[in-house]
PDB file of C-alpha atoms in Angstrom:
ATOM      1  CA  MET A   1     133.277 151.891   7.609  1.00  0.00           C
ATOM      2  CA  THR A   2     135.726 151.061  10.402  1.00  0.00           C
ATOM      3  CA  TYR A   3     136.332 147.333  10.836  1.00  0.00           C
ATOM      4  CA  SER A   4     134.901 146.087  14.153  1.00  0.00           C
ATOM      5  CA  PRO A   5     135.688 142.392  14.687  1.00  0.00           C
ATOM      6  CA  LYS A   6     133.166 140.410  16.687  1.00  0.00           C
ATOM      7  CA  VAL A   7     134.069 139.572  20.287  1.00  0.00           C
ATOM      8  CA  SER A   8     132.649 136.499  22.016  1.00  0.00           C
ATOM      9  CA  VAL A   9     132.265 136.822  25.792  1.00  0.00           C
ATOM     10  CA  ILE A  10     131.794 133.425  27.443  1.00  0.00           C
ATOM     11  CA  ILE A  11     130.191 133.380  30.903  1.00  0.00           C
ATOM     12  CA  PRO A  12     130.160 129.941  32.570  1.00  0.00           C
ATOM     13  CA  THR A  13     127.702 129.936  35.470  1.00  0.00           C
ATOM     14  CA  TYR A  14     127.245 127.575  38.403  1.00  0.00           C
ATOM     15  CA  LYS A  15     125.321 128.230  41.623  1.00  0.00           C
ATOM     16  CA  ARG A  16     125.513 132.034  41.344  1.00  0.00           C
ATOM     17  CA  PRO A  17     122.208 133.240  39.890  1.00  0.00           C
ATOM     18  CA  GLU A  18     122.269 136.237  42.257  1.00  0.00           C
ATOM     19  CA  THR A  19     125.312 137.818  40.548  1.00  0.00           C
ATOM     20  CA  LEU A  20     124.781 136.625  36.981  1.00  0.00           C
ATOM     21  CA  SER A  21     122.728 139.594  35.771  1.00  0.00           C
ATOM     22  CA  ARG A  22     125.436 141.985  37.002  1.00  0.00           C
ATOM     23  CA  ALA A  23     128.010 140.108  34.892  1.00  0.00           C
ATOM     24  CA  ILE A  24     125.796 140.072  31.787  1.00  0.00           C
ATOM     25  CA  ASP A  25     124.835 143.735  32.131  1.00  0.00           C
ATOM     26  CA  SER A  26     128.486 144.739  32.456  1.00  0.00           C
ATOM     27  CA  VAL A  27     129.093 143.264  28.993  1.00  0.00           C
ATOM     28  CA  LEU A  28     125.975 144.853  27.513  1.00  0.00           C
ATOM     29  CA  ASN A  29     127.199 148.224  28.831  1.00  0.00           C
ATOM     30  CA  GLN A  30     130.531 148.088  26.981  1.00  0.00           C
ATOM     31  CA  THR A  31     131.589 150.989  24.752  1.00  0.00           C
ATOM     32  CA  TYR A  32     132.263 148.360  22.059  1.00  0.00           C
ATOM     33  CA  SER A  33     129.118 147.039  20.384  1.00  0.00           C
ATOM     34  CA  ASN A  34     129.993 144.034  18.193  1.00  0.00           C
ATOM     35  CA  ILE A  35     129.721 141.494  20.988  1.00  0.00           C
ATOM     36  CA  GLU A  36     127.997 138.161  21.512  1.00  0.00           C
ATOM     37  CA  ILE A  37     127.463 136.898  25.059  1.00  0.00           C
ATOM     38  CA  ILE A  38     127.348 133.144  25.562  1.00  0.00           C
ATOM     39  CA  VAL A  39     126.053 132.068  28.976  1.00  0.00           C
ATOM     40  CA  VAL A  40     126.731 128.394  29.683  1.00  0.00           C
ATOM     41  CA  ASP A  41     124.580 127.017  32.503  1.00  0.00           C
ATOM     42  CA  ASP A  42     126.495 124.218  34.271  1.00  0.00           C
ATOM     43  CA  ASN A  43     123.914 123.698  37.026  1.00  0.00           C
ATOM     44  CA  ASP A  44     122.207 120.361  37.493  1.00  0.00           C
ATOM     45  CA  PRO A  45     118.905 120.461  35.526  1.00  0.00           C
ATOM     46  CA  VAL A  46     116.784 119.597  38.597  1.00  0.00           C
ATOM     47  CA  SER A  47     118.501 122.038  40.953  1.00  0.00           C
ATOM     48  CA  ILE A  48     117.054 125.266  42.327  1.00  0.00           C
ATOM     49  CA  GLU A  49     120.086 127.054  40.823  1.00  0.00           C
ATOM     50  CA  ARG A  50     119.034 125.937  37.328  1.00  0.00           C
ATOM     51  CA  THR A  51     115.532 127.288  37.914  1.00  0.00           C
ATOM     52  CA  LEU A  52     116.831 130.604  39.227  1.00  0.00           C
ATOM     53  CA  THR A  53     119.358 130.911  36.386  1.00  0.00           C
ATOM     54  CA  GLU A  54     116.601 130.318  33.823  1.00  0.00           C
ATOM     55  CA  ARG A  55     114.621 133.073  35.495  1.00  0.00           C
ATOM     56  CA  VAL A  56     117.574 135.473  35.209  1.00  0.00           C
ATOM     57  CA  LEU A  57     118.084 134.648  31.519  1.00  0.00           C
ATOM     58  CA  SER A  58     114.395 135.107  30.760  1.00  0.00           C
ATOM     59  CA  TYR A  59     114.972 138.867  31.028  1.00  0.00           C
ATOM     60  CA  TYR A  60     117.382 138.680  28.074  1.00  0.00           C
ATOM     61  CA  GLU A  61     115.247 136.515  25.765  1.00  0.00           C
ATOM     62  CA  LYS A  62     114.641 139.354  23.300  1.00  0.00           C
ATOM     63  CA  ASN A  63     118.298 140.365  23.187  1.00  0.00           C
ATOM     64  CA  ALA A  64     119.803 138.636  20.151  1.00  0.00           C
ATOM     65  CA  SER A  65     123.347 139.163  21.424  1.00  0.00           C
ATOM     66  CA  VAL A  66     122.749 136.940  24.489  1.00  0.00           C
ATOM     67  CA  ILE A  67     122.945 133.191  23.796  1.00  0.00           C
ATOM     68  CA  TYR A  68     121.865 130.824  26.574  1.00  0.00           C
ATOM     69  CA  ILE A  69     123.134 127.219  26.587  1.00  0.00           C
ATOM     70  CA  LYS A  70     122.259 124.619  29.230  1.00  0.00           C
ATOM     71  CA  HIS A  71     124.361 121.596  30.067  1.00  0.00           C
ATOM     72  CA  GLU A  72     122.428 118.355  30.456  1.00  0.00           C
ATOM     73  CA  LYS A  73     124.346 117.776  33.715  1.00  0.00           C
ATOM     74  CA  ASN A  74     127.009 119.485  35.812  1.00  0.00           C
ATOM     75  CA  ARG A  75     130.314 118.977  33.987  1.00  0.00           C
ATOM     76  CA  ASN A  76     132.779 121.586  35.478  1.00  0.00           C
ATOM     77  CA  GLY A  77     134.076 125.026  34.570  1.00  0.00           C
ATOM     78  CA  SER A  78     136.505 123.859  31.880  1.00  0.00           C
ATOM     79  CA  ALA A  79     133.753 121.970  30.066  1.00  0.00           C
ATOM     80  CA  ALA A  80     131.458 125.013  30.309  1.00  0.00           C
ATOM     81  CA  ARG A  81     134.138 127.220  28.768  1.00  0.00           C
ATOM     82  CA  ASN A  82     134.676 124.706  25.961  1.00  0.00           C
ATOM     83  CA  THR A  83     130.938 124.601  25.292  1.00  0.00           C
ATOM     84  CA  GLY A  84     131.024 128.376  24.988  1.00  0.00           C
ATOM     85  CA  LEU A  85     133.996 128.200  22.632  1.00  0.00           C
ATOM     86  CA  LYS A  86     132.283 125.644  20.367  1.00  0.00           C
ATOM     87  CA  ASN A  87     129.218 127.871  20.073  1.00  0.00           C
ATOM     88  CA  SER A  88     131.079 131.160  19.603  1.00  0.00           C
ATOM     89  CA  SER A  89     131.759 132.998  16.359  1.00  0.00           C
ATOM     90  CA  GLY A  90     133.937 135.938  17.427  1.00  0.00           C
ATOM     91  CA  ALA A  91     137.351 136.858  16.045  1.00  0.00           C
ATOM     92  CA  TYR A  92     138.337 137.455  19.664  1.00  0.00           C
ATOM     93  CA  ILE A  93     137.436 135.458  22.769  1.00  0.00           C
ATOM     94  CA  THR A  94     137.253 136.520  26.383  1.00  0.00           C
ATOM     95  CA  PHE A  95     135.773 134.972  29.508  1.00  0.00           C
ATOM     96  CA  LEU A  96     133.912 136.394  32.486  1.00  0.00           C
ATOM     97  CA  ASP A  97     133.218 134.602  35.746  1.00  0.00           C
ATOM     98  CA  ASP A  98     129.580 134.889  36.777  1.00  0.00           C
ATOM     99  CA  ASP A  99     130.393 136.890  39.929  1.00  0.00           C
ATOM    100  CA  ASP A 100     132.776 139.400  38.304  1.00  0.00           C
ATOM    101  CA  GLU A 101     132.114 142.392  36.057  1.00  0.00           C
ATOM    102  CA  PHE A 102     133.703 144.247  33.163  1.00  0.00           C
ATOM    103  CA  LEU A 103     134.183 147.999  33.281  1.00  0.00           C
ATOM    104  CA  PRO A 104     132.843 149.858  30.204  1.00  0.00           C
ATOM    105  CA  SER A 105     135.991 150.326  28.104  1.00  0.00           C
ATOM    106  CA  LYS A 106     137.583 146.914  28.667  1.00  0.00           C
ATOM    107  CA  ILE A 107     136.688 145.207  25.397  1.00  0.00           C
ATOM    108  CA  GLU A 108     137.236 148.254  23.190  1.00  0.00           C
ATOM    109  CA  SER A 109     140.706 148.836  24.645  1.00  0.00           C
ATOM    110  CA  GLN A 110     141.670 145.183  24.226  1.00  0.00           C
ATOM    111  CA  VAL A 111     140.450 144.998  20.626  1.00  0.00           C
ATOM    112  CA  ASN A 112     142.486 148.123  19.836  1.00  0.00           C
ATOM    113  CA  CYS A 113     145.538 146.598  21.518  1.00  0.00           C
ATOM    114  CA  LEU A 114     145.621 143.361  19.530  1.00  0.00           C
ATOM    115  CA  GLU A 115     144.503 144.965  16.250  1.00  0.00           C
ATOM    116  CA  ALA A 116     147.609 147.166  16.479  1.00  0.00           C
ATOM    117  CA  ARG A 117     150.037 144.277  17.088  1.00  0.00           C
ATOM    118  CA  ASP A 118     151.266 141.373  14.999  1.00  0.00           C
ATOM    119  CA  PHE A 119     150.131 137.789  15.474  1.00  0.00           C
ATOM    120  CA  SER A 120     153.009 136.923  17.827  1.00  0.00           C
ATOM    121  CA  TRP A 121     150.982 138.798  20.440  1.00  0.00           C
ATOM    122  CA  GLY A 122     148.309 136.193  21.045  1.00  0.00           C
ATOM    123  CA  ALA A 123     146.456 137.734  23.986  1.00  0.00           C
ATOM    124  CA  CYS A 124     146.247 140.729  26.301  1.00  0.00           C
ATOM    125  CA  TYR A 125     144.988 141.725  29.740  1.00  0.00           C
ATOM    126  CA  THR A 126     144.025 144.899  31.596  1.00  0.00           C
ATOM    127  CA  LYS A 127     144.470 146.315  35.054  1.00  0.00           C
ATOM    128  CA  TYR A 128     141.932 144.996  37.560  1.00  0.00           C
ATOM    129  CA  VAL A 129     140.697 145.680  41.067  1.00  0.00           C
ATOM    130  CA  SER A 130     139.794 142.916  43.542  1.00  0.00           C
ATOM    131  CA  LYS A 131     136.966 143.494  45.986  1.00  0.00           C
ATOM    132  CA  SER A 132     135.411 141.699  48.911  1.00  0.00           C
ATOM    133  CA  GLY A 133     131.887 143.085  48.845  1.00  0.00           C
ATOM    134  CA  ASP A 134     132.409 146.839  48.442  1.00  0.00           C
ATOM    135  CA  LYS A 135     135.864 146.810  50.091  1.00  0.00           C
ATOM    136  CA  VAL A 136     138.921 147.075  47.828  1.00  0.00           C
ATOM    137  CA  VAL A 137     141.359 144.254  48.573  1.00  0.00           C
ATOM    138  CA  ASN A 138     144.018 145.083  45.980  1.00  0.00           C
ATOM    139  CA  ILE A 139     144.664 146.648  42.586  1.00  0.00           C
ATOM    140  CA  LEU A 140     146.988 145.279  39.917  1.00  0.00           C
ATOM    141  CA  THR A 141     150.187 147.311  39.775  1.00  0.00           C
ATOM    142  CA  ASP A 142     152.272 145.064  37.501  1.00  0.00           C
ATOM    143  CA  LYS A 143     152.517 145.965  33.814  1.00  0.00           C
ATOM    144  CA  LYS A 144     154.329 142.906  32.519  1.00  0.00           C
ATOM    145  CA  GLU A 145     154.167 141.997  28.854  1.00  0.00           C
ATOM    146  CA  GLY A 146     156.093 139.954  26.325  1.00  0.00           C
ATOM    147  CA  ASN A 147     157.286 136.377  26.748  1.00  0.00           C
ATOM    148  CA  LEU A 148     155.857 135.564  30.186  1.00  0.00           C
ATOM    149  CA  LEU A 149     155.860 131.771  30.328  1.00  0.00           C
ATOM    150  CA  LEU A 150     158.395 131.688  33.170  1.00  0.00           C
ATOM    151  CA  ASP A 151     156.326 134.164  35.207  1.00  0.00           C
ATOM    152  CA  ALA A 152     153.259 131.955  34.781  1.00  0.00           C
ATOM    153  CA  LEU A 153     155.141 128.796  35.775  1.00  0.00           C
ATOM    154  CA  MET A 154     156.479 130.637  38.832  1.00  0.00           C
ATOM    155  CA  ARG A 155     152.880 131.550  39.761  1.00  0.00           C
ATOM    156  CA  ASN A 156     154.175 135.094  39.785  1.00  0.00           C
ATOM    157  CA  LEU A 157     151.951 136.566  37.069  1.00  0.00           C
ATOM    158  CA  PHE A 158     148.989 138.493  38.444  1.00  0.00           C
ATOM    159  CA  LEU A 159     146.402 138.397  35.705  1.00  0.00           C
ATOM    160  CA  ALA A 160     143.003 137.176  36.988  1.00  0.00           C
ATOM    161  CA  ALA A 161     142.878 135.222  33.725  1.00  0.00           C
ATOM    162  CA  GLY A 162     139.392 133.809  34.262  1.00  0.00           C
ATOM    163  CA  SER A 163     137.822 137.252  33.770  1.00  0.00           C
ATOM    164  CA  ASN A 164     140.598 139.210  32.103  1.00  0.00           C
ATOM    165  CA  LEU A 165     142.391 137.265  29.372  1.00  0.00           C
ATOM    166  CA  PHE A 166     141.452 138.491  25.870  1.00  0.00           C
ATOM    167  CA  ILE A 167     142.645 136.159  23.138  1.00  0.00           C
ATOM    168  CA  ARG A 168     142.666 135.739  19.369  1.00  0.00           C
ATOM    169  CA  ARG A 169     140.389 132.947  18.105  1.00  0.00           C
ATOM    170  CA  GLU A 170     143.261 131.468  16.080  1.00  0.00           C
ATOM    171  CA  VAL A 171     145.254 131.088  19.285  1.00  0.00           C
ATOM    172  CA  VAL A 172     142.399 129.264  21.043  1.00  0.00           C
ATOM    173  CA  ASP A 173     142.047 126.945  18.037  1.00  0.00           C
ATOM    174  CA  ASP A 174     145.809 126.383  18.023  1.00  0.00           C
ATOM    175  CA  ILE A 175     146.076 125.300  21.661  1.00  0.00           C
ATOM    176  CA  GLY A 176     142.812 123.372  21.685  1.00  0.00           C
ATOM    177  CA  GLY A 177     140.668 125.025  24.345  1.00  0.00           C
ATOM    178  CA  PHE A 178     140.516 124.016  28.013  1.00  0.00           C
ATOM    179  CA  ASN A 179     141.629 120.721  29.536  1.00  0.00           C
ATOM    180  CA  GLU A 180     138.438 119.291  31.050  1.00  0.00           C
ATOM    181  CA  ASN A 181     140.381 117.014  33.397  1.00  0.00           C
ATOM    182  CA  PHE A 182     141.285 120.027  35.527  1.00  0.00           C
ATOM    183  CA  SER A 183     139.053 120.951  38.463  1.00  0.00           C
ATOM    184  CA  ARG A 184     141.666 123.417  39.825  1.00  0.00           C
ATOM    185  CA  ASN A 185     144.198 125.658  38.052  1.00  0.00           C
ATOM    186  CA  GLN A 186     142.271 125.357  34.761  1.00  0.00           C
ATOM    187  CA  ASP A 187     142.799 129.050  33.966  1.00  0.00           C
ATOM    188  CA  LEU A 188     146.518 128.785  34.683  1.00  0.00           C
ATOM    189  CA  GLU A 189     146.857 125.561  32.689  1.00  0.00           C
ATOM    190  CA  PHE A 190     145.182 127.258  29.722  1.00  0.00           C
ATOM    191  CA  LEU A 191     147.361 130.361  30.131  1.00  0.00           C
ATOM    192  CA  VAL A 192     150.594 128.337  30.257  1.00  0.00           C
ATOM    193  CA  ARG A 193     149.751 126.724  26.921  1.00  0.00           C
ATOM    194  CA  VAL A 194     149.039 130.152  25.433  1.00  0.00           C
ATOM    195  CA  LEU A 195     152.287 131.614  26.755  1.00  0.00           C
ATOM    196  CA  GLY A 196     154.245 128.601  25.536  1.00  0.00           C
ATOM    197  CA  LYS A 197     153.668 129.895  21.987  1.00  0.00           C
ATOM    198  CA  TYR A 198     152.600 133.553  22.141  1.00  0.00           C
ATOM    199  CA  LYS A 199     153.409 136.864  23.791  1.00  0.00           C
ATOM    200  CA  LEU A 200     151.045 138.583  26.211  1.00  0.00           C
ATOM    201  CA  ALA A 201     150.292 142.318  25.997  1.00  0.00           C
ATOM    202  CA  TYR A 202     149.242 144.659  28.816  1.00  0.00           C
ATOM    203  CA  VAL A 203     146.550 147.331  28.379  1.00  0.00           C
ATOM    204  CA  ASP A 204     146.806 150.163  30.909  1.00  0.00           C
ATOM    205  CA  VAL A 205     143.064 150.477  31.472  1.00  0.00           C
ATOM    206  CA  LEU A 206     141.095 149.454  34.572  1.00  0.00           C
ATOM    207  CA  GLY A 207     138.939 146.827  32.933  1.00  0.00           C
ATOM    208  CA  VAL A 208     137.653 144.309  35.475  1.00  0.00           C
ATOM    209  CA  ILE A 209     136.298 144.041  39.001  1.00  0.00           C
ATOM    210  CA  ILE A 210     137.167 140.674  40.546  1.00  0.00           C
ATOM    211  CA  TYR A 211     135.039 139.688  43.534  1.00  0.00           C
ATOM    212  CA  ILE A 212     136.805 137.390  45.971  1.00  0.00           C
ATOM    213  CA  HIS A 213     135.213 135.154  48.559  1.00  0.00           C
ATOM    214  CA  PRO A 214     136.572 133.698  51.815  1.00  0.00           C
ATOM    215  CA  LEU A 215     137.696 130.085  51.613  1.00  0.00           C
ATOM    216  CA  SER A 216     135.544 127.651  53.541  1.00  0.00           C
ATOM    217  CA  ALA A 217     138.592 125.546  54.439  1.00  0.00           C
ATOM    218  CA  LEU A 218     142.379 125.839  54.341  1.00  0.00           C
ATOM    219  CA  VAL A 219     143.692 124.584  51.008  1.00  0.00           C
ATOM    220  CA  ASP A 220     146.591 122.120  51.197  1.00  0.00           C
ATOM    221  CA  TYR A 221     148.987 124.311  49.240  1.00  0.00           C
ATOM    222  CA  GLN A 222     151.754 121.702  49.363  1.00  0.00           C
ATOM    223  CA  LYS A 223     149.498 119.180  47.626  1.00  0.00           C
ATOM    224  CA  VAL A 224     148.301 121.796  45.128  1.00  0.00           C
ATOM    225  CA  THR A 225     151.940 122.652  44.376  1.00  0.00           C
ATOM    226  CA  ASP A 226     152.917 119.018  43.872  1.00  0.00           C
ATOM    227  CA  VAL A 227     150.081 118.598  41.359  1.00  0.00           C
ATOM    228  CA  PHE A 228     151.033 121.895  39.707  1.00  0.00           C
ATOM    229  CA  LEU A 229     154.680 120.857  39.222  1.00  0.00           C
ATOM    230  CA  LYS A 230     153.686 117.461  37.865  1.00  0.00           C
ATOM    231  CA  THR A 231     151.138 118.985  35.494  1.00  0.00           C
ATOM    232  CA  PHE A 232     153.603 121.440  33.989  1.00  0.00           C
ATOM    233  CA  SER A 233     156.690 119.214  34.153  1.00  0.00           C
ATOM    234  CA  SER A 234     157.076 119.156  30.362  1.00  0.00           C
ATOM    235  CA  HIS A 235     157.261 122.970  30.282  1.00  0.00           C
ATOM    236  CA  ILE A 236     159.497 123.112  33.364  1.00  0.00           C
ATOM    237  CA  ASN A 237     161.932 120.533  31.995  1.00  0.00           C
ATOM    238  CA  ARG A 238     162.518 122.710  28.923  1.00  0.00           C
ATOM    239  CA  LEU A 239     163.633 125.694  31.012  1.00  0.00           C
ATOM    240  CA  SER A 240     167.255 126.759  31.084  1.00  0.00           C
ATOM    241  CA  SER A 241     169.225 125.960  34.254  1.00  0.00           C
ATOM    242  CA  THR A 242     169.027 129.634  35.271  1.00  0.00           C
ATOM    243  CA  ASP A 243     165.264 129.799  34.816  1.00  0.00           C
ATOM    244  CA  HIS A 244     164.808 126.446  36.551  1.00  0.00           C
ATOM    245  CA  GLU A 245     166.696 127.809  39.559  1.00  0.00           C
ATOM    246  CA  LYS A 246     164.463 130.897  39.630  1.00  0.00           C
ATOM    247  CA  LEU A 247     161.371 128.698  39.494  1.00  0.00           C
ATOM    248  CA  SER A 248     162.585 126.556  42.404  1.00  0.00           C
ATOM    249  CA  LYS A 249     163.365 129.620  44.527  1.00  0.00           C
ATOM    250  CA  MET A 250     159.947 131.143  43.870  1.00  0.00           C
ATOM    251  CA  ILE A 251     158.025 127.933  44.590  1.00  0.00           C
ATOM    252  CA  ASN A 252     159.982 127.399  47.825  1.00  0.00           C
ATOM    253  CA  LEU A 253     159.228 130.932  49.027  1.00  0.00           C
ATOM    254  CA  GLN A 254     155.527 130.431  48.278  1.00  0.00           C
ATOM    255  CA  LEU A 255     155.521 127.199  50.278  1.00  0.00           C
ATOM    256  CA  PHE A 256     157.390 128.916  53.118  1.00  0.00           C
ATOM    257  CA  ARG A 257     154.575 131.498  53.198  1.00  0.00           C
ATOM    258  CA  TYR A 258     152.010 128.687  53.325  1.00  0.00           C
ATOM    259  CA  TYR A 259     153.611 126.940  56.312  1.00  0.00           C
ATOM    260  CA  PHE A 260     154.314 130.157  58.195  1.00  0.00           C
ATOM    261  CA  LEU A 261     151.301 132.395  57.493  1.00  0.00           C
ATOM    262  CA  GLN A 262     148.510 129.960  56.670  1.00  0.00           C
ATOM    263  CA  ARG A 263     149.269 126.817  58.648  1.00  0.00           C
ATOM    264  CA  LYS A 264     151.082 128.790  61.363  1.00  0.00           C
ATOM    265  CA  ASP A 265     153.259 125.751  61.990  1.00  0.00           C
ATOM    266  CA  ILE A 266     156.607 127.076  63.206  1.00  0.00           C
ATOM    267  CA  LYS A 267     158.295 123.667  63.364  1.00  0.00           C
ATOM    268  CA  ALA A 268     157.198 122.743  59.835  1.00  0.00           C
ATOM    269  CA  THR A 269     158.252 126.206  58.608  1.00  0.00           C
ATOM    270  CA  ILE A 270     161.755 125.890  60.066  1.00  0.00           C
ATOM    271  CA  ASN A 271     162.158 122.334  58.771  1.00  0.00           C
ATOM    272  CA  PHE A 272     161.027 123.369  55.289  1.00  0.00           C
ATOM    273  CA  ALA A 273     163.371 126.371  55.189  1.00  0.00           C
ATOM    274  CA  PHE A 274     166.314 124.272  56.400  1.00  0.00           C
ATOM    275  CA  LYS A 275     165.603 121.372  54.029  1.00  0.00           C
ATOM    276  CA  ASN A 276     165.348 123.668  51.004  1.00  0.00           C
ATOM    277  CA  ARG A 277     168.231 125.948  52.039  1.00  0.00           C
ATOM    278  CA  ILE A 278     166.202 129.139  52.024  1.00  0.00           C
ATOM    279  CA  SER A 279     168.418 131.931  53.352  1.00  0.00           C
ATOM    280  CA  ILE A 280     167.380 134.414  56.042  1.00  0.00           C
ATOM    281  CA  TRP A 281     168.008 137.189  53.521  1.00  0.00           C
ATOM    282  CA  SER A 282     165.636 135.639  50.972  1.00  0.00           C
ATOM    283  CA  ILE A 283     162.967 135.135  53.615  1.00  0.00           C
ATOM    284  CA  SER A 284     163.337 138.717  54.870  1.00  0.00           C
ATOM    285  CA  ARG A 285     163.039 140.211  51.380  1.00  0.00           C
ATOM    286  CA  TYR A 286     160.013 138.069  50.532  1.00  0.00           C
ATOM    287  CA  MET A 287     158.202 138.798  53.797  1.00  0.00           C
ATOM    288  CA  PHE A 288     158.794 142.519  53.306  1.00  0.00           C
ATOM    289  CA  HIS A 289     157.314 142.201  49.808  1.00  0.00           C
ATOM    290  CA  LEU A 290     154.209 140.482  51.194  1.00  0.00           C
ATOM    291  CA  PHE A 291     153.802 143.100  53.919  1.00  0.00           C
ATOM    292  CA  ASP A 292     154.244 145.972  51.460  1.00  0.00           C
ATOM    293  CA  ARG A 293     151.766 144.378  49.062  1.00  0.00           C
ATOM    294  CA  MET A 294     149.179 144.022  51.810  1.00  0.00           C
ATOM    295  CA  LEU A 295     149.744 147.508  53.237  1.00  0.00           C
ATOM    296  CA  LYS A 296     149.473 149.267  49.861  1.00  0.00           C
ATOM    297  CA  LYS A 297     146.776 146.913  48.488  1.00  0.00           C
ATOM    298  CA  LYS A 298     148.907 145.946  45.495  1.00  0.00           C
ATOM    299  CA  ALA A 299     148.523 142.888  43.297  1.00  0.00           C
ATOM    300  CA  CYS A 300     152.028 142.357  41.963  1.00  0.00           C
ATOM    301  CA  GLY A 301     154.675 139.728  41.460  1.00  0.00           C
ATOM    302  CA  TYR A 302     157.911 139.293  43.412  1.00  0.00           C
ATOM    303  CA  SER A 303     161.312 140.107  41.934  1.00  0.00           C
ATOM    304  CA  LEU A 304     163.889 137.481  42.899  1.00  0.00           C
TER     305      LEU A 304
END
C-alpha cells in the first residue's frame, strides 16, 4: 500500500459564513483523500455570525473528516490558527482563509513535492490566481524556491501564504506556531521564521484561488513599514551589508509607490525620494515594473 501521510487543513473563520462552505467543499473535493479539516470559529458566541457559522457547519456533522472548534470569545486570526494546530494530527499542515478555495490537485501535488525532498525543504507553495468576484486580478508568475528569507524580508515574495503555504509538522513544532500578538502581518511573521531555518519549494500547479476585497480605508503604509522593520530587526541585523542594502532599496521603492500612487502627495513623494537618495533611474525601472505587472495581470517580485 502506498504511504499517504495525513494532511491537516486549518480554516480560521470570522464574519464570513457566506463563503465558508465554498472553502470547506474545496478541501473535500481534493484528489488527495487523507485529509482532516479543522474549522476554528473565532466569532463572538452571541453574534449573528456565530449562529450562521454553526448553521453552515451543521451540514458537515456526519463527515468525520470535518472538525468544528468554537472559541469562547473572539481572539484573532493567529490564535485561531494556533487552536487549529493544537487540535491537528497531520504530518503536513496547511491553512485556508474562509473566503478562498483550493483547486482539486493542490494538496496531492504538495505532498508529492515534500515527500520527494529532504528535510531542509520545510515547506512549499503553488501557483495561485487572485480574483475580485469573478474578475481575474493577477496570476502568480514567479517560481522562486530555495533560501528565500531575504525575499520575504524585502516583501518581495508573492506567496499568498495564508492559503497557500504547505508545511511539515516538525517545522511548525520547531518554530512554535503563530505569534498571537500580531493583528497584521501574522502570515509574513510566521513565514519569516520558517525561512530563517528552512528552504521553500515551488510546485508548478495552479492550486489556489485568492479572493481579494477593496480596502475600506487607506492603510498608513509608512506606519506599517516602521512596525515591520522593528518586528524583524533581529533578522535584518544579521544580513550581510550587500543584502541589507538591497533590503533598504526595496523598502524605499515600496514607500515611494505608497506616497505617489496611493496618497497621491507629490510634495511628500519628492521629499521622500530626495531624502532617501532614490535615483530617477531606479524610480523609472520600478514604475515600469508596476505598470507591466498591472497590464499583464502578473503577481511577481521586482528584480533590483
